[in-house]
């Protein structure tokens, strides 16, 4: 399953959805859970979606916990006095205004235990969950591995000319192929501000043309980075900020 959000920038509304990744069908969609705009996804933990609000609209500090059943989209509970800092031992670890830390049941919101001593010093930047999705691969910066950079750069050259490239390039290794995400400059009339096209492409070693190439966004005012991921051999990205697209690349 994949959980996501849809935002209407004009109306300032947000709705959440959950789809079956095997066929793209919505298990539930167009759901809101009280807050129309100032809310977002904090975590997905086992069978529970965890949302957060914000302290104030002009202060992007997470506040509150809203728990939702993944399968049905049913609201389980809401606590405005807590802030999620980790998901561990089947519970949500949360901080309270008095700087104390508690563990609460992820399904009911009931207090499981008060954290004391060194336990209460949970570092929010440390590992946030005891359940990891090992089959999800996120893109890396092309320049992260200098030793392999020349070979990948040569593959990229067959996808896009160096003169058009703008901003960083991200990639994911897929056996004998590489998926690239990049931005390229779009020709504009004199005096017009520059625009950029965001692309994703799959290039196999030993071939001269990409096996697959798609436009993610046709016209941006800045280069965009890291716009895709791969899960169990399926490439996932969003076209034009509105269409979730899944493509099987395991056999390409």
PDB file of N, CA and C in Angstrom, residues 1-3 16-20 25-29 31 33 44-50 67-76 106-107:
ATOM      1  N   UNK A   1       0.841  -1.197   0.000  1.00  0.00           N
ATOM      2  CA  UNK A   1       0.000   0.000   0.000  1.00  0.00           C
ATOM      3  C   UNK A   1       0.876   1.247   0.000  1.00  0.00           C
ATOM      4  N   UNK A   2       0.339   2.310  -0.558  1.00  0.00           N
ATOM      5  CA  UNK A   2       1.038   3.597  -0.592  1.00  0.00           C
ATOM      6  C   UNK A   2       0.083   4.691  -0.131  1.00  0.00           C
ATOM      7  N   UNK A   3       0.521   5.454   0.872  1.00  0.00           N
ATOM      8  CA  UNK A   3      -0.269   6.570   1.387  1.00  0.00           C
ATOM      9  C   UNK A   3       0.289   7.873   0.823  1.00  0.00           C
ATOM     10  N   UNK A  16      -6.164  13.095   1.869  1.00  0.00           N
ATOM     11  CA  UNK A  16      -5.245  11.962   1.908  1.00  0.00           C
ATOM     12  C   UNK A  16      -5.856  10.756   1.201  1.00  0.00           C
ATOM     13  N   UNK A  17      -4.979   9.846   0.770  1.00  0.00           N
ATOM     14  CA  UNK A  17      -5.445   8.655   0.065  1.00  0.00           C
ATOM     15  C   UNK A  17      -4.525   7.485   0.369  1.00  0.00           C
ATOM     16  N   UNK A  18      -5.011   6.281   0.058  1.00  0.00           N
ATOM     17  CA  UNK A  18      -4.196   5.073   0.168  1.00  0.00           C
ATOM     18  C   UNK A  18      -4.538   4.179  -1.015  1.00  0.00           C
ATOM     19  N   UNK A  19      -3.519   3.730  -1.744  1.00  0.00           N
ATOM     20  CA  UNK A  19      -3.760   2.895  -2.911  1.00  0.00           C
ATOM     21  C   UNK A  19      -3.058   1.550  -2.768  1.00  0.00           C
ATOM     22  N   UNK A  20      -3.581   0.561  -3.479  1.00  0.00           N
ATOM     23  CA  UNK A  20      -2.970  -0.754  -3.572  1.00  0.00           C
ATOM     24  C   UNK A  20      -1.919  -0.673  -4.677  1.00  0.00           C
ATOM     25  N   UNK A  25      -5.419   0.721  -7.522  1.00  0.00           N
ATOM     26  CA  UNK A  25      -6.769   1.030  -7.052  1.00  0.00           C
ATOM     27  C   UNK A  25      -6.731   1.702  -5.683  1.00  0.00           C
ATOM     28  N   UNK A  26      -7.633   2.657  -5.495  1.00  0.00           N
ATOM     29  CA  UNK A  26      -7.697   3.374  -4.218  1.00  0.00           C
ATOM     30  C   UNK A  26      -8.426   2.536  -3.187  1.00  0.00           C
ATOM     31  N   UNK A  27      -7.778   2.285  -2.053  1.00  0.00           N
ATOM     32  CA  UNK A  27      -8.460   1.661  -0.920  1.00  0.00           C
ATOM     33  C   UNK A  27      -9.357   2.690  -0.244  1.00  0.00           C
ATOM     34  N   UNK A  28      -8.894   3.929  -0.202  1.00  0.00           N
ATOM     35  CA  UNK A  28      -9.707   5.052   0.231  1.00  0.00           C
ATOM     36  C   UNK A  28      -9.047   6.333  -0.285  1.00  0.00           C
ATOM     37  N   UNK A  29      -9.827   7.389  -0.405  1.00  0.00           N
ATOM     38  CA  UNK A  29      -9.299   8.645  -0.948  1.00  0.00           C
ATOM     39  C   UNK A  29     -10.167   9.811  -0.506  1.00  0.00           C
ATOM     40  N   UNK A  31      -9.915  11.972   1.827  1.00  0.00           N
ATOM     41  CA  UNK A  31     -10.212  12.031   3.259  1.00  0.00           C
ATOM     42  C   UNK A  31      -9.459  13.184   3.904  1.00  0.00           C
ATOM     43  N   UNK A  33      -8.992  14.926   7.983  1.00  0.00           N
ATOM     44  CA  UNK A  33      -9.149  14.508   9.372  1.00  0.00           C
ATOM     45  C   UNK A  33      -9.197  15.704  10.313  1.00  0.00           C
ATOM     46  N   UNK A  44       4.310   6.455   8.587  1.00  0.00           N
ATOM     47  CA  UNK A  44       3.436   5.312   8.373  1.00  0.00           C
ATOM     48  C   UNK A  44       4.074   4.159   9.140  1.00  0.00           C
ATOM     49  N   UNK A  45       3.358   3.646  10.139  1.00  0.00           N
ATOM     50  CA  UNK A  45       3.931   2.632  11.027  1.00  0.00           C
ATOM     51  C   UNK A  45       3.000   1.433  11.112  1.00  0.00           C
ATOM     52  N   UNK A  46       3.450   0.319  10.535  1.00  0.00           N
ATOM     53  CA  UNK A  46       2.653  -0.899  10.517  1.00  0.00           C
ATOM     54  C   UNK A  46       1.272  -0.622   9.922  1.00  0.00           C
ATOM     55  N   UNK A  47       0.222  -0.691  10.719  1.00  0.00           N
ATOM     56  CA  UNK A  47      -1.142  -0.521  10.215  1.00  0.00           C
ATOM     57  C   UNK A  47      -1.709   0.860  10.485  1.00  0.00           C
ATOM     58  N   UNK A  48      -0.831   1.821  10.801  1.00  0.00           N
ATOM     59  CA  UNK A  48      -1.308   3.137  11.242  1.00  0.00           C
ATOM     60  C   UNK A  48      -0.614   4.277  10.506  1.00  0.00           C
ATOM     61  N   UNK A  49      -1.408   5.210  10.004  1.00  0.00           N
ATOM     62  CA  UNK A  49      -0.911   6.459   9.426  1.00  0.00           C
ATOM     63  C   UNK A  49      -0.900   7.507  10.527  1.00  0.00           C
ATOM     64  N   UNK A  50       0.228   8.196  10.691  1.00  0.00           N
ATOM     65  CA  UNK A  50       0.373   9.206  11.736  1.00  0.00           C
ATOM     66  C   UNK A  50       0.532  10.573  11.083  1.00  0.00           C
ATOM     67  N   UNK A  67      -4.030   9.740  14.427  1.00  0.00           N
ATOM     68  CA  UNK A  67      -3.776   8.367  13.998  1.00  0.00           C
ATOM     69  C   UNK A  67      -4.941   7.864  13.155  1.00  0.00           C
ATOM     70  N   UNK A  68      -4.604   7.235  12.017  1.00  0.00           N
ATOM     71  CA  UNK A  68      -5.608   6.778  11.050  1.00  0.00           C
ATOM     72  C   UNK A  68      -5.327   5.321  10.698  1.00  0.00           C
ATOM     73  N   UNK A  69      -6.374   4.523  10.578  1.00  0.00           N
ATOM     74  CA  UNK A  69      -6.219   3.128  10.146  1.00  0.00           C
ATOM     75  C   UNK A  69      -5.852   3.086   8.665  1.00  0.00           C
ATOM     76  N   UNK A  70      -4.748   2.419   8.355  1.00  0.00           N
ATOM     77  CA  UNK A  70      -4.250   2.393   6.975  1.00  0.00           C
ATOM     78  C   UNK A  70      -5.247   1.754   6.013  1.00  0.00           C
ATOM     79  N   UNK A  71      -5.815   0.637   6.386  1.00  0.00           N
ATOM     80  CA  UNK A  71      -6.649  -0.143   5.462  1.00  0.00           C
ATOM     81  C   UNK A  71      -7.962   0.547   5.129  1.00  0.00           C
ATOM     82  N   UNK A  72      -8.580   1.197   6.120  1.00  0.00           N
ATOM     83  CA  UNK A  72      -9.922   1.753   5.928  1.00  0.00           C
ATOM     84  C   UNK A  72      -9.963   3.273   5.824  1.00  0.00           C
ATOM     85  N   UNK A  73      -8.903   3.966   6.289  1.00  0.00           N
ATOM     86  CA  UNK A  73      -8.945   5.416   6.332  1.00  0.00           C
ATOM     87  C   UNK A  73      -9.764   5.949   7.494  1.00  0.00           C
ATOM     88  N   UNK A  74     -10.049   5.100   8.466  1.00  0.00           N
ATOM     89  CA  UNK A  74     -10.860   5.493   9.628  1.00  0.00           C
ATOM     90  C   UNK A  74     -10.000   6.220  10.657  1.00  0.00           C
ATOM     91  N   UNK A  75     -10.522   7.345  11.150  1.00  0.00           N
ATOM     92  CA  UNK A  75      -9.832   8.074  12.211  1.00  0.00           C
ATOM     93  C   UNK A  75      -9.855   7.240  13.483  1.00  0.00           C
ATOM     94  N   UNK A  76      -8.666   7.006  14.061  1.00  0.00           N
ATOM     95  CA  UNK A  76      -8.561   6.219  15.290  1.00  0.00           C
ATOM     96  C   UNK A  76      -8.610   7.114  16.523  1.00  0.00           C
ATOM     97  N   UNK A 106      -0.410   2.935  19.591  1.00  0.00           N
ATOM     98  CA  UNK A 106      -0.622   3.554  18.277  1.00  0.00           C
ATOM     99  C   UNK A 106      -2.060   3.439  17.800  1.00  0.00           C
ATOM    100  N   UNK A 107      -2.811   2.447  18.300  1.00  0.00           N
ATOM    101  CA  UNK A 107      -4.171   2.227  17.831  1.00  0.00           C
ATOM    102  C   UNK A 107      -5.228   2.935  18.678  1.00  0.00           C
TER     103      UNK A 107
END
